[in-house]
XYZ file of C-alpha atoms in Angstrom:
748
model
C -71.791 -12.614 21.408
C -71.102 -15.799 19.485
C -70.831 -19.279 21.005
C -70.013 -22.448 19.060
C -68.850 -24.902 21.754
C -71.673 -26.782 23.471
C -70.230 -30.291 23.997
C -73.649 -31.901 23.993
C -74.138 -35.640 24.304
C -77.215 -36.682 22.352
C -79.650 -38.550 24.578
C -80.762 -41.788 22.904
C -83.545 -42.134 25.460
C -84.920 -38.656 24.682
C -84.694 -39.223 20.934
C -86.604 -42.507 21.078
C -89.094 -41.178 23.622
C -89.911 -38.239 21.317
C -90.937 -40.815 18.700
C -93.099 -42.697 21.185
C -90.652 -45.588 21.546
C -90.174 -46.586 25.188
C -88.194 -49.424 26.756
C -91.412 -51.452 26.881
C -91.972 -51.082 23.136
C -91.392 -54.078 20.848
C -89.464 -51.793 18.522
C -87.125 -50.450 21.194
C -84.076 -52.634 20.526
C -84.412 -52.316 16.736
C -84.758 -48.520 16.915
C -81.888 -48.257 19.380
C -79.654 -50.180 16.974
C -80.648 -47.901 14.078
C -80.000 -44.843 16.234
C -76.516 -46.018 17.291
C -75.577 -46.337 13.602
C -76.723 -42.763 12.912
C -75.148 -40.974 15.874
C -71.506 -40.823 14.610
C -72.689 -39.188 11.385
C -74.934 -36.805 13.319
C -72.054 -35.509 15.437
C -70.091 -34.788 12.232
C -72.965 -32.959 10.543
C -74.158 -30.815 13.454
C -72.575 -27.345 13.341
C -73.895 -25.533 16.427
C -73.829 -21.773 16.768
C -75.572 -19.412 19.186
C -75.751 -15.635 18.718
C -76.757 -13.191 21.466
C -77.200 -9.421 21.404
C -79.042 -6.857 23.537
C -81.737 -4.727 21.929
C -85.156 -3.092 22.293
C -88.683 -4.016 21.247
C -89.553 -1.373 18.669
C -93.023 -1.869 17.289
C -94.276 -4.439 19.753
C -95.648 -4.181 23.260
C -95.255 -6.882 25.901
C -96.734 -6.528 29.387
C -95.297 -8.286 32.420
C -96.168 -7.631 36.046
C -98.377 -4.708 35.065
C -95.774 -2.780 33.057
C -94.548 -2.589 29.472
C -91.286 -4.383 28.794
C -88.975 -2.885 26.180
C -85.404 -4.078 26.847
C -84.592 -7.566 25.563
C -81.760 -9.958 24.859
C -82.112 -11.444 21.365
C -80.761 -14.909 20.637
C -80.565 -17.405 17.777
C -79.579 -21.076 18.120
C -78.845 -23.120 15.003
C -77.296 -26.494 14.187
C -76.665 -25.756 10.505
C -78.036 -27.114 7.213
C -76.567 -30.603 7.045
C -78.935 -32.409 9.430
C -82.054 -31.158 7.629
C -80.551 -32.066 4.247
C -79.696 -35.531 5.553
C -83.223 -36.091 6.863
C -84.757 -34.883 3.581
C -82.495 -37.228 1.613
C -83.457 -40.235 3.739
C -87.169 -39.532 3.289
C -86.650 -39.142 -0.469
C -84.950 -42.553 -0.533
C -87.892 -44.074 1.290
C -85.960 -44.761 4.526
C -88.590 -43.183 6.727
C -87.366 -44.677 10.014
C -83.894 -43.220 9.655
C -85.353 -39.953 8.389
C -87.493 -39.619 11.519
C -84.563 -40.541 13.751
C -82.285 -37.916 12.178
C -84.999 -35.289 12.590
C -85.486 -36.297 16.246
C -81.711 -36.172 16.849
C -81.639 -32.631 15.469
C -84.519 -31.603 17.745
C -82.890 -33.108 20.820
C -79.584 -31.355 20.126
C -81.334 -28.033 19.510
C -83.351 -28.263 22.720
C -80.222 -29.147 24.680
C -78.433 -26.155 23.122
C -81.252 -23.959 24.359
C -80.842 -25.260 27.896
C -77.031 -25.089 27.859
C -77.237 -21.464 26.789
C -79.096 -20.443 29.953
C -75.924 -20.066 32.022
C -74.346 -17.768 29.401
C -77.549 -15.725 29.189
C -77.658 -15.238 32.955
C -74.006 -14.155 33.068
C -74.521 -11.621 30.265
C -77.516 -10.144 32.083
C -75.658 -10.020 35.390
C -72.850 -8.075 33.738
C -75.425 -5.610 32.415
C -76.997 -5.454 35.907
C -80.292 -6.806 34.619
C -82.510 -9.705 35.600
C -84.675 -11.844 33.303
C -88.436 -11.431 33.725
C -89.179 -14.285 31.366
C -88.928 -15.489 27.811
C -91.360 -14.721 24.998
C -91.878 -16.713 21.811
C -93.548 -16.062 18.493
C -96.326 -16.297 17.590
C -97.819 -17.045 21.014
C -96.528 -13.973 22.858
C -95.573 -11.685 20.019
C -96.035 -11.487 16.212
C -93.743 -13.540 13.949
C -92.115 -10.393 12.618
C -90.053 -10.280 15.821
C -87.947 -13.093 14.343
C -86.643 -10.666 11.714
C -85.756 -8.116 14.407
C -83.835 -10.824 16.239
C -82.172 -11.898 12.974
C -80.960 -8.359 12.282
C -79.910 -7.687 15.883
C -77.537 -10.670 16.086
C -76.217 -10.308 12.502
C -77.172 -13.891 11.710
C -76.401 -13.502 8.008
C -72.682 -13.628 8.862
C -73.175 -17.231 10.014
C -74.950 -18.363 6.854
C -78.443 -18.062 8.341
C -81.166 -16.457 6.202
C -84.800 -15.481 6.790
C -87.782 -15.891 4.452
C -90.708 -13.566 3.841
C -92.760 -15.747 6.188
C -90.181 -14.940 8.912
C -89.014 -18.569 9.015
C -85.311 -19.291 9.212
C -83.027 -21.275 6.966
C -81.602 -23.658 8.306
C -84.913 -25.008 9.534
C -83.357 -26.178 12.807
C -82.931 -22.659 14.161
C -84.543 -21.266 17.312
C -85.375 -17.656 18.078
C -84.855 -16.688 21.714
C -86.153 -13.446 23.235
C -85.484 -12.707 26.903
C -87.304 -9.849 28.639
C -84.899 -7.842 30.783
C -85.956 -6.955 34.298
C -84.782 -4.062 36.444
C -84.749 -6.526 39.350
C -81.172 -7.786 39.026
C -81.661 -10.910 41.075
C -84.555 -12.503 39.192
C -83.766 -14.945 36.366
C -86.321 -16.893 34.360
C -84.514 -17.766 31.100
C -86.054 -21.134 30.257
C -88.856 -22.122 27.949
C -91.913 -23.123 30.011
C -93.367 -26.316 28.510
C -96.064 -26.404 31.179
C -97.735 -23.266 29.815
C -96.838 -23.590 26.133
C -99.749 -23.625 23.663
C -97.953 -25.775 21.094
C -99.865 -28.960 21.868
C -98.295 -30.801 18.918
C -94.765 -30.444 20.266
C -93.039 -33.774 20.881
C -91.486 -32.412 24.069
C -94.932 -32.186 25.677
C -95.054 -35.982 25.876
C -93.120 -35.622 29.082
C -94.965 -33.011 31.171
C -92.820 -30.188 32.533
C -93.191 -28.272 35.786
C -91.528 -25.071 36.969
C -89.143 -24.879 39.924
C -88.374 -21.453 41.373
C -84.942 -21.554 43.036
C -84.389 -18.736 45.542
C -81.186 -17.677 47.272
C -80.270 -14.540 49.143
C -78.789 -13.120 45.947
C -81.084 -14.221 43.168
C -84.269 -15.962 42.080
C -84.171 -18.350 39.138
C -86.894 -20.396 37.463
C -85.906 -23.733 35.940
C -87.908 -26.452 34.223
C -88.100 -30.042 35.420
C -89.627 -33.252 34.157
C -92.648 -34.173 36.199
C -91.763 -36.777 38.863
C -87.976 -36.495 38.444
C -86.012 -35.815 41.610
C -85.380 -32.223 42.577
C -81.646 -32.972 42.708
C -81.675 -34.214 39.106
C -83.554 -31.103 37.956
C -81.019 -28.870 39.693
C -78.127 -30.798 38.131
C -79.607 -30.320 34.656
C -79.605 -26.568 35.240
C -76.038 -26.629 36.604
C -77.088 -25.891 40.175
C -74.877 -28.216 42.184
C -75.798 -29.126 45.737
C -73.478 -31.213 47.895
C -74.640 -34.821 47.508
C -71.651 -36.989 48.301
C -73.786 -40.146 48.343
C -74.605 -39.487 44.649
C -78.275 -38.983 45.384
C -78.926 -42.217 47.293
C -80.408 -40.455 50.331
C -77.680 -41.637 52.709
C -75.545 -38.549 53.355
C -78.200 -35.939 54.169
C -76.198 -33.104 52.542
C -78.611 -31.945 49.802
C -80.931 -30.092 52.190
C -83.424 -27.582 50.768
C -86.468 -25.800 52.174
C -89.564 -26.200 50.032
C -91.900 -23.199 50.305
C -94.413 -24.409 47.724
C -94.938 -27.920 46.412
C -93.535 -30.032 49.254
C -94.473 -33.701 49.041
C -94.892 -36.096 51.932
C -91.473 -36.782 53.469
C -89.769 -40.086 52.761
C -88.384 -42.442 55.382
C -84.852 -41.249 54.539
C -85.873 -37.623 55.145
C -87.394 -38.481 58.516
C -83.957 -39.697 59.619
C -82.346 -36.302 58.956
C -85.075 -33.848 59.995
C -87.188 -33.340 63.091
C -90.955 -33.153 62.714
C -90.740 -29.372 63.168
C -88.227 -29.133 60.320
C -90.348 -31.334 58.079
C -93.398 -29.180 58.815
C -91.314 -26.126 57.858
C -90.687 -27.706 54.431
C -87.173 -29.103 54.836
C -86.464 -31.942 52.414
C -83.592 -33.808 50.748
C -83.347 -32.837 47.084
C -82.401 -36.399 46.121
C -85.527 -37.851 47.762
C -88.122 -35.278 46.763
C -89.873 -35.783 43.424
C -91.180 -32.716 41.632
C -94.827 -33.334 40.741
C -96.063 -29.733 40.424
C -94.821 -26.164 40.255
C -92.444 -25.787 43.188
C -90.615 -23.026 45.027
C -87.471 -23.822 47.052
C -85.016 -21.881 49.202
C -81.278 -22.568 48.989
C -79.012 -21.128 51.632
C -76.221 -19.183 49.984
C -73.901 -19.926 52.889
C -74.216 -23.613 52.047
C -72.835 -22.888 48.586
C -70.091 -20.647 49.885
C -69.058 -23.273 52.409
C -67.840 -25.478 49.637
C -64.998 -23.139 48.729
C -61.739 -23.946 50.448
C -59.645 -21.146 51.903
C -56.742 -19.979 49.742
C -53.329 -21.508 50.255
C -50.084 -19.613 50.740
C -47.507 -18.397 48.287
C -43.753 -18.243 48.693
C -42.538 -15.426 50.906
C -42.132 -12.056 49.149
C -43.027 -13.575 45.779
C -44.776 -11.211 43.374
C -45.636 -11.405 39.749
C -43.918 -9.067 37.293
C -44.683 -7.970 33.752
C -41.473 -9.504 32.482
C -41.911 -12.846 34.241
C -42.711 -16.206 32.646
C -45.498 -18.112 34.346
C -47.068 -21.525 34.461
C -49.908 -23.050 36.453
C -49.659 -26.331 38.350
C -52.966 -28.143 38.867
C -53.777 -31.036 41.185
C -57.275 -32.463 40.563
C -58.256 -34.526 43.575
C -61.429 -36.495 44.067
C -62.534 -33.971 46.689
C -60.461 -30.827 46.116
C -58.761 -28.951 43.302
C -55.486 -27.146 44.026
C -53.701 -24.740 41.668
C -50.505 -22.735 41.945
C -49.224 -19.899 39.784
C -45.469 -20.405 39.429
C -42.738 -18.214 37.990
C -40.926 -20.560 35.610
C -37.404 -19.146 35.875
C -37.225 -18.916 39.680
C -39.899 -21.618 40.330
C -41.405 -19.387 43.033
C -45.063 -19.786 43.948
C -46.807 -16.502 43.184
C -50.309 -17.459 44.285
C -52.440 -20.462 45.233
C -56.061 -21.306 44.537
C -57.998 -24.203 46.072
C -61.629 -25.235 45.769
C -63.963 -28.149 46.336
C -64.274 -30.448 43.313
C -67.893 -29.860 42.304
C -68.081 -33.357 40.885
C -68.587 -34.274 44.542
C -72.244 -33.629 43.810
C -72.297 -36.895 41.862
C -70.696 -38.891 44.690
C -67.733 -38.577 47.012
C -65.766 -41.532 45.605
C -64.549 -42.488 42.141
C -66.865 -45.510 41.891
C -69.936 -43.251 42.260
C -68.649 -40.938 39.542
C -67.783 -43.805 37.243
C -71.359 -45.018 37.702
C -72.754 -41.521 37.053
C -70.665 -41.215 33.886
C -71.896 -44.584 32.645
C -75.512 -43.522 33.200
C -75.604 -40.441 31.031
C -73.714 -37.903 33.159
C -70.371 -38.067 31.339
C -70.681 -34.684 29.680
C -72.082 -32.984 32.795
C -69.163 -34.331 34.838
C -66.727 -33.058 32.223
C -68.291 -29.619 32.078
C -68.281 -29.389 35.865
C -64.508 -29.878 36.131
C -63.886 -27.667 33.086
C -65.805 -24.841 34.724
C -63.893 -25.244 38.003
C -60.534 -25.198 36.229
C -61.493 -22.135 34.202
C -62.568 -20.275 37.351
C -59.308 -21.107 39.117
C -57.116 -20.143 36.171
C -58.953 -16.835 35.714
C -58.449 -16.086 39.399
C -54.713 -16.828 39.252
C -53.893 -14.898 36.097
C -55.313 -11.755 37.704
C -51.996 -11.629 39.576
C -49.930 -11.133 36.416
C -50.368 -9.010 33.333
C -49.129 -11.616 30.863
C -50.669 -14.960 29.825
C -49.320 -18.195 31.293
C -47.001 -20.236 29.094
C -47.953 -23.704 30.268
C -50.367 -25.644 32.471
C -49.408 -28.999 34.003
C -52.100 -31.233 35.511
C -51.843 -34.210 37.849
C -54.886 -36.300 38.759
C -55.936 -39.846 39.492
C -56.955 -41.948 36.523
C -60.702 -41.516 36.993
C -60.403 -37.735 37.245
C -58.365 -37.706 34.006
C -61.045 -39.759 32.246
C -63.772 -37.382 33.429
C -61.709 -34.345 32.434
C -60.964 -35.634 28.941
C -64.463 -37.022 28.361
C -63.242 -40.623 28.051
C -65.668 -43.474 28.550
C -65.568 -44.907 32.079
C -67.332 -48.151 31.180
C -64.173 -50.257 31.587
C -62.925 -48.570 34.776
C -65.435 -50.103 37.170
C -65.539 -53.687 35.910
C -62.907 -56.402 35.777
C -60.171 -56.255 34.498
C -60.462 -52.476 35.170
C -58.944 -51.209 31.930
C -58.329 -47.469 31.471
C -58.792 -45.808 28.086
C -55.504 -43.925 28.398
C -52.848 -43.563 31.118
C -50.146 -42.041 28.925
C -48.961 -38.436 28.982
C -51.545 -36.177 27.332
C -50.410 -33.096 25.480
C -53.124 -30.659 24.462
C -53.965 -26.958 24.652
C -55.964 -24.985 27.180
C -58.505 -24.024 24.526
C -59.076 -27.660 23.542
C -59.175 -28.875 27.134
C -61.564 -26.301 28.584
C -63.390 -25.535 25.329
C -63.575 -21.824 26.063
C -62.500 -18.671 24.269
C -62.338 -16.626 27.483
C -58.799 -17.675 28.507
C -55.622 -17.205 26.451
C -54.449 -20.440 24.891
C -51.280 -22.265 25.976
C -49.883 -25.841 26.000
C -51.219 -28.285 28.608
C -49.562 -31.467 29.860
C -51.579 -34.048 31.795
C -49.159 -36.282 33.678
C -49.288 -40.039 32.974
C -50.866 -42.572 35.295
C -49.849 -46.048 36.391
C -53.064 -48.069 36.463
C -56.807 -47.652 36.760
C -56.617 -46.723 40.446
C -53.137 -45.216 40.701
C -52.816 -42.060 38.663
C -50.684 -39.068 37.833
C -50.994 -37.616 41.322
C -48.942 -40.481 42.753
C -46.443 -40.494 39.908
C -45.978 -36.740 40.401
C -45.322 -37.409 44.095
C -42.703 -40.020 43.245
C -41.234 -37.552 40.783
C -41.129 -34.722 43.341
C -39.535 -36.848 46.039
C -37.060 -38.300 43.536
C -37.789 -41.926 44.338
C -35.945 -42.736 41.125
C -32.691 -41.437 42.672
C -32.982 -42.743 46.239
C -30.870 -45.573 47.634
C -32.948 -45.824 50.810
C -36.387 -47.439 50.835
C -39.167 -44.871 51.248
C -42.967 -44.932 51.362
C -45.386 -42.370 49.911
C -49.031 -42.379 50.992
C -51.677 -40.086 49.546
C -54.382 -40.045 52.213
C -57.767 -39.335 50.730
C -60.836 -40.929 49.256
C -58.581 -43.136 47.156
C -55.752 -44.426 49.301
C -52.873 -44.512 46.815
C -49.429 -45.506 48.041
C -45.976 -46.504 46.881
C -42.814 -48.086 48.287
C -39.393 -48.284 46.727
C -36.103 -46.701 45.713
C -33.940 -46.317 42.616
C -33.998 -50.067 42.040
C -37.745 -50.650 41.912
C -41.002 -49.039 42.985
C -44.208 -50.851 43.950
C -47.610 -49.131 44.067
C -51.176 -50.006 45.039
C -54.442 -48.351 46.069
C -57.281 -49.040 48.472
C -60.869 -47.836 48.641
C -60.659 -45.746 51.787
C -63.952 -44.010 51.082
C -64.813 -40.370 51.763
C -64.570 -40.369 55.585
C -61.153 -38.632 55.581
C -62.750 -35.830 53.547
C -65.759 -35.474 55.835
C -67.947 -37.645 53.609
C -70.449 -40.197 54.975
C -70.039 -38.479 58.360
C -73.368 -37.325 59.829
C -72.079 -33.826 60.671
C -69.197 -34.058 58.210
C -68.043 -31.346 55.827
C -65.013 -30.570 53.679
C -61.945 -28.617 54.833
C -63.754 -25.296 54.811
C -63.891 -22.284 57.139
C -65.780 -23.348 60.260
C -64.997 -27.059 59.981
C -63.852 -28.600 63.271
C -60.299 -29.738 62.543
C -58.816 -30.340 66.033
C -60.411 -31.889 69.125
C -59.121 -32.369 72.668
C -60.860 -33.806 75.744
C -59.953 -33.942 79.415
C -60.866 -36.684 81.889
C -64.200 -34.977 82.624
C -65.038 -35.048 78.902
C -64.755 -31.299 78.586
C -64.258 -30.732 74.845
C -62.052 -28.120 73.250
C -62.314 -27.704 69.488
C -60.518 -25.685 66.853
C -62.098 -24.730 63.545
C -60.556 -23.789 60.222
C -60.190 -20.031 60.068
C -61.443 -19.675 63.638
C -65.006 -19.476 62.300
C -68.116 -20.701 64.166
C -68.385 -24.486 63.812
C -70.395 -25.736 60.822
C -69.387 -29.402 60.824
C -66.456 -31.814 61.179
C -63.752 -32.343 58.570
C -61.592 -35.471 58.268
C -58.908 -34.508 60.817
C -61.635 -33.555 63.285
C -63.236 -36.985 62.985
C -59.853 -38.705 63.452
C -59.073 -36.659 66.556
C -62.574 -37.072 68.001
C -62.321 -40.827 67.599
C -58.883 -40.861 69.196
C -60.002 -38.736 72.162
C -63.098 -40.865 72.759
C -60.906 -43.957 72.627
C -58.383 -42.421 75.044
C -61.121 -41.431 77.523
C -62.615 -44.930 77.170
C -65.898 -43.729 75.702
C -65.152 -46.026 72.754
C -64.109 -49.602 73.473
C -61.522 -51.532 71.490
C -64.170 -52.808 69.071
C -65.204 -49.239 68.202
C -68.502 -49.252 70.098
C -69.597 -46.006 71.767
C -70.777 -46.039 75.373
C -74.458 -46.812 75.745
C -75.064 -43.186 76.825
C -73.953 -41.915 73.405
C -74.731 -44.931 71.231
C -77.981 -43.584 69.766
C -77.717 -39.816 70.135
C -73.981 -39.411 69.528
C -71.318 -37.555 71.522
C -71.668 -33.723 71.443
C -68.623 -31.683 70.381
C -70.141 -28.203 70.619
C -71.936 -26.356 73.400
C -75.209 -26.249 71.484
C -74.802 -30.027 70.933
C -75.747 -29.694 67.272
C -72.460 -31.160 66.048
C -71.887 -34.699 67.277
C -69.849 -37.809 66.662
C -72.127 -40.774 66.071
C -71.624 -44.525 66.158
C -71.942 -44.567 62.372
C -69.049 -42.082 62.105
C -66.751 -44.279 64.181
C -67.541 -47.248 61.907
C -66.739 -45.145 58.839
C -63.351 -44.225 60.322
C -62.674 -47.859 61.236
C -63.344 -48.955 57.676
C -61.302 -46.122 56.159
C -58.262 -46.521 58.422
C -58.373 -50.283 58.026
C -58.317 -49.973 54.243
C -55.303 -47.652 54.320
C -53.399 -49.690 56.876
C -54.184 -52.978 55.137
C -52.969 -51.613 51.808
C -49.805 -50.359 53.507
C -49.086 -53.673 55.254
C -49.751 -55.584 52.032
C -47.390 -53.365 50.048
C -44.591 -53.591 52.626
C -44.900 -57.369 52.805
C -44.931 -57.709 49.013
C -41.741 -55.624 48.868
C -40.259 -58.161 51.309
C -39.180 -55.621 53.929
C -40.393 -54.550 57.373
C -41.209 -51.160 58.907
C -37.709 -51.114 60.394
C -36.229 -51.197 56.874
C -38.104 -48.052 55.804
C -36.035 -44.868 55.895
C -38.789 -42.296 55.331
C -42.584 -42.333 55.148
C -44.173 -39.369 53.372
C -47.812 -38.415 53.938
C -49.199 -36.279 51.113
C -52.476 -34.517 50.440
C -54.338 -31.741 52.216
C -55.782 -34.176 54.763
C -52.414 -35.852 55.370
C -50.637 -32.523 55.803
C -52.974 -31.437 58.608
C -53.149 -34.861 60.247
C -52.040 -35.256 63.872
C -49.552 -38.096 63.459
C -49.631 -39.112 67.130
C -53.409 -39.544 67.052
C -53.296 -41.278 63.691
C -50.891 -43.818 65.192
C -53.081 -44.257 68.285
C -56.121 -45.323 66.243
C -54.005 -47.609 64.046
C -54.096 -45.597 60.821
C -50.283 -45.457 60.689
C -47.768 -47.981 62.106
C -46.174 -47.027 65.429
C -42.799 -48.342 64.221
C -42.701 -45.583 61.582
C -43.899 -42.711 63.782
C -40.504 -40.994 63.926
C -39.918 -41.494 60.208
C -43.050 -39.707 58.992
C -42.825 -36.471 57.008
C -45.956 -34.525 56.074
C -46.032 -32.436 52.936
C -48.746 -30.598 51.051
C -46.273 -29.295 48.496
C -45.558 -32.599 46.769
C -47.711 -31.828 43.691
C -46.123 -28.394 43.327
C -42.604 -29.781 43.648
C -43.444 -32.349 41.005
C -44.592 -29.740 38.539
C -41.473 -27.655 39.279
C -39.297 -30.638 38.447
C -41.352 -31.290 35.305
C -40.757 -27.731 34.138
C -37.056 -27.963 34.966
C -36.731 -31.133 32.916
C -38.815 -29.743 30.086
C -36.654 -26.645 29.892
C -33.678 -29.009 29.600
C -35.507 -31.211 27.086
C -35.090 -34.229 29.387
C -38.697 -34.917 30.343
C -39.094 -37.984 28.131
C -36.054 -39.716 29.652
C -37.157 -38.931 33.200
C -40.649 -40.324 32.648
C -39.352 -43.484 31.055
C -36.888 -44.000 33.929
C -39.649 -43.714 36.505
C -42.167 -45.828 34.613
C -39.549 -48.532 34.014
C -39.174 -48.966 37.781
C -42.903 -48.959 38.528
C -45.012 -52.023 39.146
C -48.707 -52.167 40.005
C -49.521 -54.650 42.746
C -53.105 -55.987 43.054
C -53.104 -56.577 46.793
C -54.270 -60.204 46.751
C -53.843 -60.778 50.476
C -55.569 -57.496 51.287
C -58.554 -59.286 52.855
C -56.396 -61.061 55.393
C -55.282 -57.691 56.749
C -58.496 -55.651 56.623
C -60.288 -57.628 59.318
C -57.251 -57.786 61.577
C -56.761 -54.025 61.659
C -60.318 -52.823 62.168
C -60.246 -52.924 65.977
C -58.556 -50.255 68.110
C -56.033 -52.622 69.730
C -52.477 -53.708 69.284
C -53.264 -57.399 69.507
C -55.670 -57.709 66.617
C -56.619 -61.375 66.434
C -59.262 -62.690 64.078
C -61.315 -63.863 67.040
C -61.520 -60.346 68.408
C -62.601 -58.995 65.053
C -65.458 -61.432 64.875
C -66.770 -59.993 68.116
C -67.182 -56.529 66.620
C -70.648 -55.128 67.260
C -71.113 -54.028 63.664
C -73.976 -55.122 61.501
C -72.909 -57.869 59.120
C -74.683 -56.121 56.272
C -72.473 -53.047 56.643
C -69.313 -55.132 56.600
C -70.554 -57.086 53.605
C -71.210 -53.915 51.608
C -67.791 -52.468 52.321
C -66.048 -55.781 51.890
C -67.574 -56.138 48.421
C -66.603 -52.549 47.667
C -62.979 -53.213 48.558
C -62.919 -56.365 46.484
C -64.498 -54.520 43.570
C -61.691 -51.966 43.663
C -59.148 -54.761 43.564
């Protein structure tokens, strides 16, 4: 197997650290400046290639676990000749600083290649029904002559790599990888173990490494971690993604793991989420626990499986045929990814695929992900969404025997930036400038950087502003706002509350920072819209609770609609007062929704819903006022998104999320993105897409909701008469309001 795409972002911190230059060093700024000048040239000169091939140890004997190992997977990683030549030239010219920096850059890239290759290695071994007992390296574990066997096995000469009589490779920056295959299919230990390496001169040993054994019901994998880094960070680096919607701040309690060996003293944050019995049993939060020694952890496989949303539905009696022409419509949401396989001639939906956006690991909202991208996670975030898209596309094309002809993608502006690998540095600071909001035309191969899927054209729909993206413009497109005489409203209910009002004359759009509560985020027992999530709640006068879960599965948590309905029912039964305060009986321990009382609605959850619904409603009221109309003038109000489609409108009105005056005008639709892509294809087939986009964009205006603050406080309470005086009497900590208030203002 040959792999050339690695998409590695060179770590300036690692490069400088390998040379002994830390942030405290007097030379740090000077060296950082020199390094920034060298990096563009380095990216041009690095030519990565990895070669993998199965084989057998012929003349050598390696013992592991009391038995001789013979089956191996040979690998070579190389970055080509140019970096070594460049470094040699700089030294010859007497520019020793730049020469050392270039050499360190090459080392960092090569080591990152090694780590990035681990996922491919594991997949190859799984397909062969083999595990990985460990990795051996010459000359410590085996004579140097093994490097020639590896060279011959992978046919490295075809890639311009040669080997000397001393068994050293040319280019110099080439690694030999030898993985011992294990009959135990579920054990994987593919990484180099710095902690037990005898190469004491290696620069990488400056930062001590420890081993982390990650166990699930299906497999056991050993990864390497920097001593004292968080367990969550170590798992991220090895592409093991736990739910961590707070972006690792220790406030959501979702990244739960059980530590069998190596548990540290629990933090204060962990004591909030676990009983003493659970702490004694080794339960910890991955974001709070620092790895200081070799560690063994248990991950529940059901936790991972929970974060896959149930499949959607296709059009009735629709089936793929060999003679059909197919395209894939993609909607990348902050929380979920939805895809549909569509027959282009008939525009019938053949199949649907939905999944949780794994970027949720880096935070539930766009601000958290912008921050993560700006702090060295840009490439990881990109690879995460690329992998999710590739998985979904592979799943859909199983339904047809021919490749798809086109993929069309809609997403908010931040998701587009993360998908394309754009810098997010200007998205989170005033004046909130996006790198690109125009239509993007590319290919599937370029976008996903994979050879495993047949190539085809890709169109990423244009956005409107930093916080109103292609998902809203696709909704406007689908609902034909550009052709309507009547005034209509479109609201995409989700983490980012995007909305629009208008008709064929003009269209006004805005967005509000609703936060992740509608998606089950920042809710103590919250979860995504997954099988087992409580989605409907009803209570009688005696507080007897009836719940309904997605898929009829045993309850595992509460999704957004469940939280809305719980809040409404508690308000209706007067267990929540008009300020949002729970009765004293439930104030500390929460109100139980299940018989075992494990799933509860807490005071914190009610506050999260108050803040989220206030943001949406305030944005809506601001937009309507700016358009100089009233609710009575609105002909139709469309609620889009998975959450909006399942929302109980009556209960949403009762808690003040939606205006009562528009209750009879509300239409819910989860098919808006699909309809948009259908219309796009129709226009493209008629060669009219450019005109349509220009017509819509000409009518669009972005409104920065300047009087947003005047609404937010007046809508927070659960009452029709929402005076400022009543708001000031809310029993909510001022600190909490201040944090969210600043967050809203930051978004604006």
